Amino acid sequence: MRIYRFDEIDSTNRFLREKDDILEKDLAIAKVQNAGRGRRGNKWVSTEGAALFSFALKHDFEISEDEYMKLPLLVGYSLLYSLKKIENLDYKFKWTNDLYLEEKKISGILVEKIKDHYIIGIGLNVNNLNLEEAKDRGMSLREKTGKEYNLEEVIMTIVSDFFENFKEFKNGSWKEILEKINKVNYLYGRRIDIVTFDKEESGIAGDILEDGTLEVFVGNEIKRYNIGSIHIAKK
Ligand code: BTN
């Protein structure tokens, strides 16, 4: 494993994406990111004390494209699995791959594909207390427990657990993983808005299904969503 550590960088995902000699398990860690990227072009607030890192997973051609659609969920599941070992709290999994603690977001995941590698970027609020503009929506481990954590240890646990869980996934354990995800499904039973490229609909979220899509009850219909941005409707 090659580890690249930065006191400050624009984005660890960008660093790995543009690395031309990339190898599986290359890991980039930053203390601060000045242009941290989230999904759908959002900015990711990346202050000191958060675990900000990205690592590479080589595309395995024995695995089908359909199976790879589940990768973001698997990363979220694996992160939850690691967090439970670090601090056994009541985390929730928000489809497709955010983790929540007490109604506030504790981590975000950005999976990108570049040539033969997936770049898995994780931002996890660990020791940071100052969540700036995300204060009302974000939460850190330290905020919850008052403890300080060794960031590098936390990151190493998450990365090595991911490769273990990926092995399990490859060996056919998706059904068991999905069952565990559905036990902590943050959206279940909530009214949500689904914003896709051409329309917006509102419905009640159900389970995450075998293919990784989310079941939503819209009026009398049951729909499944695999694309688009999704958020909880304002009450
Ligand atoms: C999201 O919730 O929208 C995803 C946020 C992902 C943030 C992480 S921080 C480390 C890595 N580098 C980035 O620029 N983004 C990811």
PDB file of C-alpha atoms in Angstrom, residues 2 4 22 31 40 48 54 69 74 83 92 99 109 172-173 181 189 191 201 203 206 216:
ATOM      1  CA  ARG A   2       1.360   3.423  -0.963  1.00  0.00           C
ATOM      2  CA  TYR A   4       0.313   9.929   0.176  1.00  0.00           C
ATOM      3  CA  ILE A  22      -2.192   4.411  -9.925  1.00  0.00           C
ATOM      4  CA  LYS A  31      -5.433  17.155   6.904  1.00  0.00           C
ATOM      5  CA  ARG A  40     -23.591  16.108  -7.710  1.00  0.00           C
ATOM      6  CA  GLU A  48      -8.926  19.892  10.118  1.00  0.00           C
ATOM      7  CA  SER A  54      -9.378   8.455  -0.942  1.00  0.00           C
ATOM      8  CA  MET A  69     -23.711  -0.484  -9.326  1.00  0.00           C
ATOM      9  CA  LEU A  74     -21.056  -1.425  -0.194  1.00  0.00           C
ATOM     10  CA  LEU A  83     -17.546   2.885  12.730  1.00  0.00           C
ATOM     11  CA  LYS A  92     -28.145   5.124  10.090  1.00  0.00           C
ATOM     12  CA  LEU A  99     -24.152   7.843   7.197  1.00  0.00           C
ATOM     13  CA  ILE A 109     -18.757   9.134   0.127  1.00  0.00           C
ATOM     14  CA  GLY A 172     -21.591 -13.746  -2.751  1.00  0.00           C
ATOM     15  CA  SER A 173     -22.612 -12.231   0.572  1.00  0.00           C
ATOM     16  CA  ILE A 181     -28.256  -2.186   5.519  1.00  0.00           C
ATOM     17  CA  GLY A 189     -41.038   5.170   6.094  1.00  0.00           C
ATOM     18  CA  ARG A 191     -41.666  11.128   2.975  1.00  0.00           C
ATOM     19  CA  GLU A 201     -41.933  13.282  -7.292  1.00  0.00           C
ATOM     20  CA  GLY A 203     -43.421   9.430  -1.968  1.00  0.00           C
ATOM     21  CA  GLY A 206     -39.368   1.651   1.547  1.00  0.00           C
ATOM     22  CA  VAL A 216     -40.645   4.323  -3.117  1.00  0.00           C
TER      23      VAL A 216
END
